[in-house]
Coordinates of C-alpha atoms in Angstrom, one line a residue:
Chain W
M1 CA -36.6 14.9 11.2
D2 CA -32.9 14.1 10.8
K3 CA -30.7 16.2 9.4
P4 CA -29.6 14.3 5.7
T5 CA -25.8 12.4 5.5
I6 CA -23.3 13.9 2.3
I7 CA -20.5 12.3 1.3
L8 CA -17.7 14.6 0.4
A9 CA -15.4 12.0 -1.6
T10 CA -11.9 13.4 -2.5
S11 CA -8.9 11.4 -4.6
N12 CA -6.0 12.0 -3.5
G13 CA -3.8 14.8 -5.6
I14 CA -0.4 16.2 -5.1
G15 CA -1.3 18.0 -1.6
M16 CA -3.8 18.8 -0.1
G17 CA -5.9 20.6 -2.1
H18 CA -9.1 18.7 -2.9
L19 CA -9.4 17.9 1.1
T20 CA -9.3 20.3 2.1
R21 CA -12.1 22.0 0.0
A22 CA -13.9 19.5 0.9
S23 CA -13.7 20.2 4.6
A24 CA -14.7 23.8 3.9
I25 CA -17.8 22.7 2.0
A26 CA -17.7 20.5 5.0
S27 CA -18.0 23.1 7.5
E28 CA -20.7 24.7 6.0
L29 CA -22.7 21.7 5.2
K30 CA -22.5 20.6 8.7
E31 CA -25.7 23.5 9.7
F32 CA -28.0 21.1 7.5
S33 CA -26.8 18.1 7.4
N34 CA -25.0 16.0 8.4
P35 CA -21.3 15.6 5.6
I36 CA -19.0 11.9 5.5
I37 CA -15.6 13.0 3.9
V38 CA -13.8 9.7 2.3
S39 CA -10.6 10.5 0.7
M40 CA -7.6 8.6 -0.6
A41 CA -5.5 11.2 0.2
A42 CA -3.2 10.0 4.0
G43 CA -4.5 13.6 5.1
V44 CA -7.5 12.6 5.4
V45 CA -5.8 11.9 9.2
E46 CA -6.6 15.8 9.8
V47 CA -9.7 15.8 9.0
P48 CA -11.6 15.9 12.3
K49 CA -9.0 18.8 12.9
I50 CA -10.0 21.3 9.5
A51 CA -14.2 20.3 9.8
G52 CA -14.9 17.7 13.2
V53 CA -17.4 15.6 11.4
R54 CA -16.9 11.5 10.5
F55 CA -14.8 10.0 7.7
E56 CA -13.1 7.2 6.4
Y57 CA -9.7 6.9 4.3
I58 CA -9.8 5.4 0.7
P59 CA -6.8 3.1 0.1
G60 CA -6.0 4.3 -3.8
R61 CA -5.4 2.8 -6.9
D62 CA -2.2 3.6 -6.3
R63 CA -1.7 0.8 -3.3
N64 CA -1.9 -1.2 -5.7
W65 CA -3.5 -3.8 -3.5
M66 CA -5.8 -5.0 -5.8
G67 CA -6.4 -5.5 -9.3
R68 CA -7.0 -2.0 -11.6
F69 CA -10.4 -3.0 -12.4
Q70 CA -10.8 -4.2 -9.0
W71 CA -10.1 -1.2 -7.9
D72 CA -13.3 0.0 -9.4
S73 CA -15.6 -2.5 -8.0
Y74 CA -14.2 -1.7 -5.1
L75 CA -14.4 1.9 -4.6
R76 CA -17.8 1.6 -6.7
D77 CA -19.1 -0.9 -3.2
R78 CA -17.7 1.2 -0.5
L79 CA -19.3 4.1 -1.6
V80 CA -22.8 2.7 -1.8
A81 CA -22.2 0.7 0.8
L82 CA -21.7 3.7 2.9
I83 CA -24.8 5.4 1.1
D84 CA -26.8 2.1 2.4
E85 CA -25.8 2.6 5.9
T86 CA -25.8 6.5 5.9
D87 CA -29.3 7.2 3.9
A88 CA -26.9 9.4 2.1
K89 CA -29.0 11.8 -0.9
I90 CA -25.8 13.5 -1.9
V91 CA -22.3 11.9 -3.4
S92 CA -20.4 15.3 -4.2
F93 CA -16.6 14.4 -5.8
D94 CA -13.6 16.1 -5.6
G95 CA -11.0 15.2 -8.1
V96 CA -9.4 16.2 -11.4
V97 CA -11.2 13.3 -13.2
P98 CA -14.5 10.7 -11.4
Y99 CA -12.9 7.5 -11.5
P100 CA -15.1 4.9 -13.3
G101 CA -16.1 3.5 -9.7
I102 CA -17.3 6.8 -8.2
I103 CA -19.4 6.9 -11.9
A104 CA -20.6 3.9 -11.7
I105 CA -22.6 4.3 -8.3
K106 CA -25.4 5.4 -10.7
S107 CA -26.1 2.0 -11.7
K108 CA -26.3 1.1 -8.4
R109 CA -28.2 3.9 -6.7
P110 CA -29.6 6.3 -9.0
E111 CA -31.5 8.3 -6.7
V112 CA -28.4 9.6 -5.4
K113 CA -27.3 12.8 -6.6
L114 CA -23.5 13.1 -7.8
V115 CA -21.4 15.7 -7.9
W116 CA -18.3 17.2 -9.6
V117 CA -16.4 19.4 -7.6
R118 CA -14.7 20.1 -11.0
R119 CA -11.8 22.6 -10.9
G120 CA -10.8 24.3 -13.8
F121 CA -7.3 24.9 -15.5
W122 CA -7.2 21.0 -17.2
Q123 CA -3.9 20.9 -19.5
K124 CA -4.9 19.8 -22.9
T125 CA -4.0 16.2 -22.1
P126 CA -5.6 13.5 -23.5
Q127 CA -7.9 13.0 -20.9
K128 CA -10.2 15.6 -22.1
Y129 CA -11.8 13.7 -24.9
L130 CA -14.3 11.7 -21.2
L131 CA -14.8 15.6 -20.4
A132 CA -17.9 15.8 -21.4
L133 CA -19.2 11.8 -20.5
Q134 CA -17.7 12.5 -17.6
S135 CA -19.7 15.9 -17.2
R136 CA -23.1 14.0 -19.1
M137 CA -23.2 11.5 -15.8
M138 CA -23.4 14.5 -13.6
D139 CA -26.1 16.1 -11.6
L140 CA -24.6 18.7 -10.8
I141 CA -21.0 20.6 -10.7
I142 CA -19.2 22.9 -9.5
T143 CA -16.8 25.0 -10.7
P144 CA -14.7 26.4 -7.6
G145 CA -12.8 29.7 -8.8
D146 CA -10.0 30.9 -8.7
F147 CA -8.4 33.7 -8.6
G148 CA -6.9 33.5 -11.7
Q149 CA -9.8 31.9 -13.3
S150 CA -10.2 34.2 -16.5
Y151 CA -6.7 33.3 -17.9
D152 CA -8.2 29.9 -17.8
N153 CA -8.0 28.5 -21.1
G154 CA -7.7 24.5 -20.8
P155 CA -10.7 22.1 -22.2
T156 CA -12.9 22.8 -19.0
S157 CA -13.0 27.1 -19.4
K158 CA -15.2 27.5 -22.2
R159 CA -18.2 24.3 -21.2
K160 CA -21.4 26.2 -20.0
D161 CA -22.2 23.2 -17.0
S162 CA -20.5 24.0 -14.1
V163 CA -21.8 26.6 -11.7
L164 CA -19.2 28.3 -10.3
V165 CA -17.9 29.3 -7.6
K166 CA -16.2 31.6 -4.9
P167 CA -12.7 30.5 -3.8
I168 CA -13.1 27.6 -1.1
S169 CA -11.0 27.7 1.0
I170 CA -10.6 26.6 4.9
F171 CA -9.3 30.0 6.0
D172 CA -11.8 31.3 8.4
S173 CA -10.6 35.0 10.1
K174 CA -12.0 33.7 14.1
S175 CA -10.1 31.4 15.1
I176 CA -7.3 33.2 14.1
L177 CA -4.3 33.2 16.9
S178 CA -2.3 36.3 17.5
R179 CA 1.2 36.7 16.6
E180 CA 2.6 35.1 20.5
L181 CA 0.2 32.4 20.6
A182 CA 0.7 31.5 16.7
R183 CA 4.7 31.5 17.8
A184 CA 4.3 29.9 21.3
E185 CA 2.6 26.4 19.9
L186 CA 4.4 26.8 16.9
G187 CA 8.4 27.2 18.9
L188 CA 9.2 29.6 16.8
D189 CA 10.9 32.1 18.4
K190 CA 8.9 35.3 19.0
N191 CA 11.1 38.5 17.7
R192 CA 12.9 37.2 14.7
P193 CA 11.4 37.0 11.2
A194 CA 10.6 33.2 9.7
C195 CA 10.3 32.5 6.1
L196 CA 8.2 29.6 5.5
V197 CA 8.9 28.2 2.8
Q198 CA 6.8 25.4 1.3
L199 CA 7.3 23.6 -1.6
G200 CA 7.2 19.9 -3.1
I201 CA 10.0 18.0 -1.9
G202 CA 9.8 14.1 -4.1
E203 CA 11.1 14.7 -8.0
A204 CA 14.4 15.2 -8.6
D205 CA 13.2 18.5 -9.9
L206 CA 10.7 19.6 -7.5
N207 CA 14.3 18.8 -5.1
S208 CA 16.9 20.9 -6.8
K209 CA 14.0 24.0 -7.1
L210 CA 13.2 23.5 -3.4
T211 CA 17.7 23.9 -2.9
A212 CA 17.7 27.6 -5.0
A213 CA 14.9 28.7 -3.7
L214 CA 17.1 27.9 0.0
S215 CA 20.5 29.5 -1.5
G216 CA 17.9 32.8 -1.9
L217 CA 17.3 33.0 1.8
I218 CA 21.6 32.6 2.9
G219 CA 22.4 36.2 4.5
W220 CA 19.0 36.6 6.0
K221 CA 20.2 38.3 9.6
D222 CA 18.4 36.0 12.0
L223 CA 16.4 34.2 9.7
Q224 CA 14.1 31.1 10.8
V225 CA 13.3 28.9 7.7
V226 CA 10.5 27.2 8.5
L227 CA 9.4 24.0 6.7
T228 CA 6.8 21.2 7.0
K229 CA 9.2 18.1 5.3
E230 CA 12.7 17.2 6.6
P231 CA 14.1 19.1 3.4
I232 CA 16.1 15.4 2.5
D233 CA 16.1 13.8 -1.3
S234 CA 15.2 9.8 -1.3
N235 CA 19.2 8.7 -0.5
G236 CA 18.6 10.5 2.8
K237 CA 20.7 13.4 0.8
N238 CA 20.5 16.8 3.1
L239 CA 18.5 19.3 0.0
A240 CA 19.5 22.6 2.3
P241 CA 22.5 24.6 2.0
V242 CA 24.6 25.6 5.3
G243 CA 23.9 28.8 6.6
L244 CA 20.3 28.6 7.6
D245 CA 18.3 28.1 10.4
I246 CA 15.9 25.8 9.3
K247 CA 12.9 24.8 12.0
I248 CA 10.4 22.4 10.7
I249 CA 6.9 22.6 11.6
R250 CA 4.7 19.1 10.4
Y251 CA 1.5 21.0 11.5
F252 CA -1.7 20.6 9.9
P253 CA -4.0 23.1 9.1
L254 CA -1.3 26.2 9.7
Q255 CA -3.9 28.4 8.5
K256 CA -5.4 29.7 12.4
H257 CA -1.6 30.7 12.9
L258 CA 0.0 31.7 9.7
M259 CA -3.7 34.1 9.3
L260 CA -3.0 32.0 5.5
L261 CA -5.4 31.3 2.8
M262 CA -4.0 29.0 0.7
L263 CA -5.7 28.0 -3.2
R264 CA -4.4 25.8 -5.9
F265 CA -3.2 26.5 -9.3
V266 CA -3.8 23.5 -10.4
L267 CA -1.9 23.9 -13.6
Q268 CA 0.6 23.4 -11.8
G269 CA 0.1 21.5 -9.3
I270 CA 1.0 24.8 -6.7
T271 CA -0.3 26.3 -3.7
V272 CA -0.9 30.0 -4.2
C273 CA -0.9 32.2 -1.2
T274 CA -3.2 34.9 -1.1
K275 CA -5.3 37.8 0.6
N276 CA -3.8 37.8 4.5
L277 CA -1.6 35.5 3.5
L278 CA 1.1 35.6 7.2
Q279 CA -1.0 38.4 8.4
G280 CA 0.3 39.3 12.4
F281 CA 2.4 36.4 11.6
Q282 CA 6.7 37.3 10.9
L283 CA 6.6 35.5 7.7
C284 CA 7.4 34.4 4.6
L285 CA 5.7 32.2 2.6
F286 CA 7.4 31.7 -1.3
Q287 CA 5.8 30.2 -4.0
M288 CA 7.6 29.8 -7.4
L289 CA 5.0 29.3 -10.4
E290 CA 4.7 29.3 -14.4
G291 CA 5.5 32.5 -15.3
L292 CA 2.4 32.6 -17.2
I293 CA 0.5 32.5 -14.0
I294 CA 2.3 35.2 -12.2
N295 CA 1.8 37.6 -15.2
Q296 CA -1.6 37.5 -14.3
I297 CA -1.5 37.8 -10.9
E298 CA 0.4 40.8 -11.4
Q299 CA -1.8 41.9 -14.5
N300 CA -5.0 42.0 -11.9
G301 CA -2.2 43.6 -9.1
L302 CA -2.1 40.9 -6.8
S303 CA 0.3 40.0 -5.0
I304 CA 1.5 35.9 -3.7
M305 CA 3.1 37.5 -0.5
K306 CA 2.9 39.5 2.5
W307 CA 4.4 40.4 5.2
H308 CA 3.6 42.4 8.4
Chain J
M1 CA 2.7 43.0 -8.4
A2 CA 4.5 39.9 -7.4
L3 CA 7.8 38.6 -7.8
T4 CA 7.7 36.4 -11.6
V5 CA 9.7 32.7 -11.3
D6 CA 10.9 31.3 -13.9
Q7 CA 10.0 28.1 -12.0
N8 CA 12.4 25.9 -15.0
N9 CA 14.9 28.1 -14.0
L10 CA 17.3 27.7 -10.8
K11 CA 19.4 30.9 -10.6
D12 CA 15.7 32.8 -11.5
I13 CA 14.4 31.3 -8.2
E14 CA 17.5 32.2 -6.4
D15 CA 18.0 35.8 -7.1
N16 CA 14.6 36.4 -6.8
A17 CA 14.4 34.9 -3.5
K18 CA 16.8 37.0 -2.8
K19 CA 14.7 39.5 -3.6
L20 CA 13.0 38.8 -0.7
Q21 CA 15.5 40.4 1.5
D22 CA 14.0 44.3 1.2
E23 CA 11.7 45.2 4.0
V24 CA 10.4 48.0 0.9
L25 CA 9.4 44.9 -1.6
R26 CA 7.8 43.2 1.2
E27 CA 5.7 45.8 2.4
K28 CA 4.8 46.3 -1.6
L29 CA 4.0 43.1 -1.5
S30 CA 1.7 42.6 1.5
R31 CA 0.0 45.7 0.3
N32 CA -1.7 44.1 -2.6
C33 CA -2.6 41.1 -1.2
N34 CA -5.8 43.5 0.4
N35 CA -6.7 43.5 -3.2
L36 CA -8.0 39.6 -3.8
P37 CA -11.7 39.4 -3.2
S38 CA -12.9 36.7 -0.7
T39 CA -12.6 33.4 -0.7
T40 CA -16.3 31.9 0.3
G41 CA -16.6 29.3 -1.8
G42 CA -17.2 26.5 1.1
S43 CA -21.0 28.6 1.6
E44 CA -21.9 29.0 -2.0
V45 CA -21.7 25.6 -2.3
A46 CA -23.4 24.2 1.1
E47 CA -25.8 26.2 0.0
I48 CA -26.1 24.5 -3.7
F49 CA -25.9 21.5 -2.0
K50 CA -29.3 22.3 0.3
K51 CA -31.2 23.5 -2.5
L52 CA -30.0 20.8 -4.6
L53 CA -31.9 17.5 -2.0
A54 CA -34.7 19.6 -2.9
V55 CA -34.8 18.7 -6.0
P56 CA -35.8 15.5 -7.4
T57 CA -32.7 13.6 -9.1
K58 CA -32.1 13.6 -12.8
T59 CA -33.1 10.6 -14.0
G60 CA -32.1 8.2 -17.6
I61 CA -28.4 8.4 -17.3
S62 CA -27.4 6.0 -18.9
L63 CA -23.7 5.8 -19.1
P64 CA -23.6 3.8 -22.8
I65 CA -26.7 5.3 -23.9
T66 CA -24.6 8.6 -22.9
L67 CA -21.7 7.3 -24.4
I68 CA -23.0 6.4 -27.6
S69 CA -24.6 9.5 -28.6
L70 CA -21.5 11.6 -27.6
K71 CA -19.9 9.6 -30.4
I72 CA -21.8 9.8 -32.3
R73 CA -22.1 14.1 -32.2
D74 CA -18.1 13.5 -32.5
I75 CA -18.3 11.6 -35.8
F76 CA -20.6 13.5 -37.8
A77 CA -21.3 17.0 -35.8
R78 CA -17.7 18.1 -35.5
G79 CA -16.7 18.1 -38.7
F80 CA -13.0 15.9 -40.6
K81 CA -11.4 17.5 -37.2
G82 CA -14.0 15.9 -34.7
F83 CA -13.6 12.1 -36.9
V84 CA -9.6 12.4 -35.9
Y85 CA -10.7 12.5 -33.0
S86 CA -12.6 9.5 -32.7
L87 CA -10.7 7.5 -35.0
L88 CA -7.6 8.9 -32.6
Q89 CA -9.3 7.9 -29.0
L90 CA -10.7 4.4 -31.1
L91 CA -7.1 3.1 -32.1
T92 CA -5.6 4.1 -28.1
V93 CA -8.4 2.1 -27.1
V94 CA -7.3 -1.0 -28.8
Y95 CA -4.1 0.2 -28.5
R96 CA -4.1 -0.1 -24.2
W97 CA -6.5 -3.1 -25.3
I98 CA -3.5 -4.9 -26.6
K99 CA -1.0 -3.5 -24.3
P100 CA -1.8 -1.8 -21.0
H101 CA -0.3 0.4 -18.4
N102 CA 1.7 -1.4 -16.7
R103 CA 0.0 -1.0 -12.9
G104 CA 2.5 -2.2 -11.1
K105 CA 3.0 -6.2 -9.0
V106 CA -0.3 -6.1 -6.5
S107 CA 0.2 -7.3 -3.6
Y108 CA -3.1 -9.6 -1.8
S109 CA -3.0 -9.8 1.2
D110 CA -3.8 -12.6 3.4
K111 CA -6.0 -11.5 6.4
L112 CA -8.4 -8.0 6.6
E113 CA -7.3 -5.2 9.2
I114 CA -10.6 -3.1 10.3
Y115 CA -9.8 -0.2 12.1
E116 CA -13.0 1.3 13.2
N117 CA -11.0 4.8 15.3
E118 CA -10.6 8.4 14.4
E119 CA -7.2 8.2 15.6
S120 CA -4.8 10.6 13.9
D121 CA -1.4 8.6 15.0
V122 CA -2.8 5.6 14.5
L123 CA -5.0 5.5 11.5
Q124 CA -1.5 7.6 9.9
K125 CA 0.4 3.9 10.8
L126 CA -1.9 1.8 9.1
I127 CA -1.5 4.2 6.3
K128 CA 1.8 4.0 5.6
S129 CA 2.6 0.7 7.0
G130 CA 1.3 0.0 2.7
K131 CA -0.4 -3.6 4.2
P132 CA -3.8 -3.6 3.9
F133 CA -6.3 -2.8 5.7
E134 CA -10.4 -1.2 5.6
H135 CA -11.1 2.2 8.1
L136 CA -14.5 1.8 9.2
I137 CA -16.5 5.5 9.6
V138 CA -16.8 5.7 13.9
N139 CA -20.4 4.5 14.7
A140 CA -20.9 1.9 12.3
S141 CA -23.7 -0.7 11.9
P142 CA -23.2 -4.3 12.3
A143 CA -24.9 -5.0 9.0
Y144 CA -22.3 -2.6 7.4
K145 CA -19.5 -4.2 9.3
S146 CA -19.7 -7.1 7.8
R147 CA -20.9 -5.8 4.2
R148 CA -17.4 -4.0 4.3
I149 CA -15.3 -7.3 5.0
E150 CA -17.9 -8.6 2.0
I151 CA -16.0 -6.3 -0.5
A152 CA -12.4 -6.2 0.9
S153 CA -12.3 -10.2 0.6
K154 CA -14.5 -10.2 -2.9
A155 CA -11.1 -6.5 -4.0
Y156 CA -7.4 -7.8 -2.6
L157 CA -7.8 -10.9 -0.4
K158 CA -5.6 -14.0 -1.2

């Protein structure tokens, strides 16, 4: 008997959180089904590397290829066409809020099960007023766990309509490279300390935070500072202070190199690094979080950094 | 323990980043990471999906009926607060009806480009180009291709 198809759709978030989560789930689904990832994130091109499954890119609404209402219909029609093509039994959506085009699948193909992977840490924005409606339209809601879960006081935290699972990560201890191999592959000196600074670039406030974080690293003997993006603003101005040896690594996913686990604390859209971070690899990852979250982590005796 | 940073305070960020130069502190932070629980959510979700495949689909989900029932609940079952929320929602809907969000200029296309492969470099270029194109799963059927052309033509062709 053919394996059933499961479509994993993701929105286009600030980072790679939704897509990474969908990829991690897809990897686990392969044993008994044919997962297909459809995403509005440009990072979808990396899916074969992470999950090794078929995928499609769907333009997000923000691309302005069409009007807003046309986009809703376009999204619905594309997903319905893919359901018909693959005889999919489940459509799972990982995104902050399911678009009307996602919910409308039900009106066209009521036999298909709709799942919402709804992460917590919602902010108290007007979006919360549609939460009950959106949740009711789903066959199932899954909440991916978070280390700060018990401190989530957002609109979803009191709801009883979802299944809570442990944190989802693409980290796989079996695929970890040794420190030597990882460094060789990334082109880093094998003896000098290295520090990965992975902060957002784009908005003015993010840019100044990156500069501040990098400034704190000046004076660290022999340090290699690793960034995943060029530290330049929209006008081409360099955000990195003088006196640092900066290396840009464009590689995704970095997990097998860094023995790195990442989860999203979506309250701020900022990545928190967790257990096994940077094991076997002398890198450090510096993250800025809202004080509240850090305090919560502290209370749990956890750390946001790990060195070896 | 963890380093705490007020992300709105640039001096605080710089000072805490500086602390990372201390090897003893780094070791201490490192040890705490071992206390974190496992991240096996992916396999849990896979198990849930496996069971879901065998369960009959929820029927009778109707958007208008659900919306109306939730509205009635908001207005009558949540007291004065619920009533005020509903009123505010209504006002917001009316306001946005009259003055919709500015969504930027839509640039309709005059031709349809189709890409049926998974080469990341090519796909990346297409995505970055900003020009509309349709990406299809590999080994798609002719019927699917033709349906996709139909959908895209309706959505954004001039």
